[in-house]
Amino acid sequence: MTIEQTRHHTDELRVVVREVADDLSEPAAVRAWADRLLLDLPDDRRHDVVTVVDELTSNALRHGEPPRQVRLLRRANWLCVEVDDACLDPACSQPSMGSAPHGLGLVAGLSLA
């Protein structure tokens, strides 16, 4: 696997893809991969993106079916995180058990449509 930093100052779309192994330890590797690719972002923004990547990857591993894939799509001043799996059922948000959001609620809070 080649790791390239996603510095992007043009409007050209860049897509970086990572296959996700069917292993519950995989989110840590995916987090590290995303963190290395996004070193040019401010620390707080990079942390938010890595959190979104982690939540979506963990959700796909717990509730989805292989194959699974994470994609980071990037243009100047724009970033999109996509995680998919072979499951045909749509993801459903569950109510939070405490005051802090988790899962898809956390993703929604950190993301822009």
PDB file of C-alpha atoms in Angstrom:
ATOM      1  CA  MET A   1       0.000   0.000   0.000  1.00  0.00           C
ATOM      2  CA  THR A   2       1.366   3.394  -0.973  1.00  0.00           C
ATOM      3  CA  ILE A   3       0.742   6.236   1.459  1.00  0.00           C
ATOM      4  CA  GLU A   4       0.568   9.661  -0.090  1.00  0.00           C
ATOM      5  CA  GLN A   5      -0.303  12.861   1.687  1.00  0.00           C
ATOM      6  CA  THR A   6      -3.381  14.492   0.189  1.00  0.00           C
ATOM      7  CA  ARG A   7      -2.142  18.058  -0.176  1.00  0.00           C
ATOM      8  CA  HIS A   8      -4.476  19.507  -2.675  1.00  0.00           C
ATOM      9  CA  HIS A   9      -4.501  23.075  -3.809  1.00  0.00           C
ATOM     10  CA  THR A  10      -6.196  22.533  -7.171  1.00  0.00           C
ATOM     11  CA  ASP A  11      -9.770  21.759  -8.081  1.00  0.00           C
ATOM     12  CA  GLU A  12      -8.728  18.376  -9.511  1.00  0.00           C
ATOM     13  CA  LEU A  13     -10.482  15.536  -7.699  1.00  0.00           C
ATOM     14  CA  ARG A  14      -8.194  13.082  -5.933  1.00  0.00           C
ATOM     15  CA  VAL A  15      -9.557   9.787  -4.624  1.00  0.00           C
ATOM     16  CA  VAL A  16      -7.602   7.590  -2.216  1.00  0.00           C
ATOM     17  CA  VAL A  17      -9.020   4.145  -1.456  1.00  0.00           C
ATOM     18  CA  ARG A  18      -8.344   1.575   1.258  1.00  0.00           C
ATOM     19  CA  GLU A  19      -9.821  -1.892   1.449  1.00  0.00           C
ATOM     20  CA  VAL A  20     -10.994  -2.771   4.968  1.00  0.00           C
ATOM     21  CA  ALA A  21     -10.162  -6.269   6.219  1.00  0.00           C
ATOM     22  CA  ASP A  22     -12.851  -8.314   7.966  1.00  0.00           C
ATOM     23  CA  ASP A  23     -11.202  -7.850  11.365  1.00  0.00           C
ATOM     24  CA  LEU A  24     -12.353  -5.834  14.392  1.00  0.00           C
ATOM     25  CA  SER A  25      -8.803  -4.508  14.868  1.00  0.00           C
ATOM     26  CA  GLU A  26      -8.983  -2.841  11.440  1.00  0.00           C
ATOM     27  CA  PRO A  27     -10.370   0.547  12.624  1.00  0.00           C
ATOM     28  CA  ALA A  28      -7.030   1.373  14.280  1.00  0.00           C
ATOM     29  CA  ALA A  29      -5.169   0.761  11.003  1.00  0.00           C
ATOM     30  CA  VAL A  30      -7.740   2.791   9.056  1.00  0.00           C
ATOM     31  CA  ARG A  31      -7.466   5.679  11.565  1.00  0.00           C
ATOM     32  CA  ALA A  32      -3.670   5.717  11.204  1.00  0.00           C
ATOM     33  CA  TRP A  33      -3.980   5.591   7.388  1.00  0.00           C
ATOM     34  CA  ALA A  34      -6.399   8.542   7.297  1.00  0.00           C
ATOM     35  CA  ASP A  35      -4.344  10.531   9.814  1.00  0.00           C
ATOM     36  CA  ARG A  36      -1.179  10.158   7.688  1.00  0.00           C
ATOM     37  CA  LEU A  37      -3.031  11.170   4.527  1.00  0.00           C
ATOM     38  CA  LEU A  38      -4.459  14.327   6.090  1.00  0.00           C
ATOM     39  CA  LEU A  39      -1.366  15.805   7.736  1.00  0.00           C
ATOM     40  CA  ASP A  40      -1.860  19.088   5.879  1.00  0.00           C
ATOM     41  CA  LEU A  41      -5.169  19.770   7.686  1.00  0.00           C
ATOM     42  CA  PRO A  42      -5.246  21.712  10.958  1.00  0.00           C
ATOM     43  CA  ASP A  43      -5.066  19.315  13.931  1.00  0.00           C
ATOM     44  CA  ASP A  44      -8.652  19.889  15.082  1.00  0.00           C
ATOM     45  CA  ARG A  45     -10.088  19.365  11.589  1.00  0.00           C
ATOM     46  CA  ARG A  46      -7.912  16.271  11.009  1.00  0.00           C
ATOM     47  CA  HIS A  47      -9.105  14.847  14.338  1.00  0.00           C
ATOM     48  CA  ASP A  48     -12.749  15.383  13.317  1.00  0.00           C
ATOM     49  CA  VAL A  49     -12.228  13.675   9.942  1.00  0.00           C
ATOM     50  CA  VAL A  50     -10.391  10.733  11.512  1.00  0.00           C
ATOM     51  CA  THR A  51     -13.231  10.394  14.046  1.00  0.00           C
ATOM     52  CA  VAL A  52     -15.768  10.253  11.198  1.00  0.00           C
ATOM     53  CA  VAL A  53     -13.637   7.677   9.344  1.00  0.00           C
ATOM     54  CA  ASP A  54     -13.387   5.602  12.522  1.00  0.00           C
ATOM     55  CA  GLU A  55     -17.123   5.695  13.291  1.00  0.00           C
ATOM     56  CA  LEU A  56     -18.130   4.793   9.740  1.00  0.00           C
ATOM     57  CA  THR A  57     -15.527   2.029   9.451  1.00  0.00           C
ATOM     58  CA  SER A  58     -16.514   0.555  12.821  1.00  0.00           C
ATOM     59  CA  ASN A  59     -20.183   0.667  11.797  1.00  0.00           C
ATOM     60  CA  ALA A  60     -19.430  -1.123   8.514  1.00  0.00           C
ATOM     61  CA  LEU A  61     -17.468  -3.809  10.370  1.00  0.00           C
ATOM     62  CA  ARG A  62     -20.140  -4.381  13.014  1.00  0.00           C
ATOM     63  CA  HIS A  63     -23.231  -4.176  10.845  1.00  0.00           C
ATOM     64  CA  GLY A  64     -22.161  -4.567   7.210  1.00  0.00           C
ATOM     65  CA  GLU A  65     -20.927  -7.328   4.957  1.00  0.00           C
ATOM     66  CA  PRO A  66     -17.580  -7.669   3.164  1.00  0.00           C
ATOM     67  CA  PRO A  67     -16.117  -6.351   0.990  1.00  0.00           C
ATOM     68  CA  ARG A  68     -15.680  -3.012   2.739  1.00  0.00           C
ATOM     69  CA  GLN A  69     -13.885   0.077   1.490  1.00  0.00           C
ATOM     70  CA  VAL A  70     -12.970   3.567   2.731  1.00  0.00           C
ATOM     71  CA  ARG A  71     -12.515   6.415   0.263  1.00  0.00           C
ATOM     72  CA  LEU A  72     -11.199   9.915   0.839  1.00  0.00           C
ATOM     73  CA  LEU A  73     -12.180  12.248  -1.992  1.00  0.00           C
ATOM     74  CA  ARG A  74     -10.457  15.596  -2.061  1.00  0.00           C
ATOM     75  CA  ARG A  75     -10.372  18.889  -3.926  1.00  0.00           C
ATOM     76  CA  ALA A  76      -9.065  22.258  -2.822  1.00  0.00           C
ATOM     77  CA  ASN A  77     -11.040  23.260   0.303  1.00  0.00           C
ATOM     78  CA  TRP A  78     -13.280  20.160   0.073  1.00  0.00           C
ATOM     79  CA  LEU A  79     -13.076  16.660   1.540  1.00  0.00           C
ATOM     80  CA  CYS A  80     -15.530  13.770   1.399  1.00  0.00           C
ATOM     81  CA  VAL A  81     -15.358  10.538   3.402  1.00  0.00           C
ATOM     82  CA  GLU A  82     -17.100   7.473   1.993  1.00  0.00           C
ATOM     83  CA  VAL A  83     -17.304   4.049   3.611  1.00  0.00           C
ATOM     84  CA  ASP A  84     -19.243   1.246   2.028  1.00  0.00           C
ATOM     85  CA  ASP A  85     -19.887  -2.447   2.344  1.00  0.00           C
ATOM     86  CA  ALA A  86     -21.935  -5.094   0.538  1.00  0.00           C
ATOM     87  CA  CYS A  87     -24.926  -4.903   2.892  1.00  0.00           C
ATOM     88  CA  LEU A  88     -28.081  -3.748   1.125  1.00  0.00           C
ATOM     89  CA  ASP A  89     -29.797  -2.436   4.283  1.00  0.00           C
ATOM     90  CA  PRO A  90     -29.346   1.306   4.916  1.00  0.00           C
ATOM     91  CA  ALA A  91     -27.559   2.431   8.064  1.00  0.00           C
ATOM     92  CA  CYS A  92     -29.888   3.434  10.875  1.00  0.00           C
ATOM     93  CA  SER A  93     -29.027   5.853  13.662  1.00  0.00           C
ATOM     94  CA  GLN A  94     -29.702   4.584  17.190  1.00  0.00           C
ATOM     95  CA  PRO A  95     -30.621   6.901  20.079  1.00  0.00           C
ATOM     96  CA  SER A  96     -27.740   7.861  22.333  1.00  0.00           C
ATOM     97  CA  MET A  97     -27.641   6.226  25.763  1.00  0.00           C
ATOM     98  CA  GLY A  98     -26.026   9.282  27.374  1.00  0.00           C
ATOM     99  CA  SER A  99     -25.654  12.978  26.720  1.00  0.00           C
ATOM    100  CA  ALA A 100     -22.768  12.613  24.253  1.00  0.00           C
ATOM    101  CA  PRO A 101     -23.564  11.657  20.664  1.00  0.00           C
ATOM    102  CA  HIS A 102     -22.135   8.428  19.289  1.00  0.00           C
ATOM    103  CA  GLY A 103     -22.145   6.465  16.041  1.00  0.00           C
ATOM    104  CA  LEU A 104     -24.038   8.086  13.192  1.00  0.00           C
ATOM    105  CA  GLY A 105     -25.167  10.919  15.485  1.00  0.00           C
ATOM    106  CA  LEU A 106     -21.530  11.828  16.080  1.00  0.00           C
ATOM    107  CA  VAL A 107     -20.821  11.617  12.350  1.00  0.00           C
ATOM    108  CA  ALA A 108     -23.765  13.910  11.604  1.00  0.00           C
ATOM    109  CA  GLY A 109     -22.555  16.404  14.193  1.00  0.00           C
ATOM    110  CA  LEU A 110     -19.054  16.567  12.710  1.00  0.00           C
ATOM    111  CA  SER A 111     -20.089  16.550   9.052  1.00  0.00           C
ATOM    112  CA  LEU A 112     -21.604  18.921   6.535  1.00  0.00           C
ATOM    113  CA  ALA A 113     -24.045  17.678   3.920  1.00  0.00           C
TER     114      ALA A 113
END
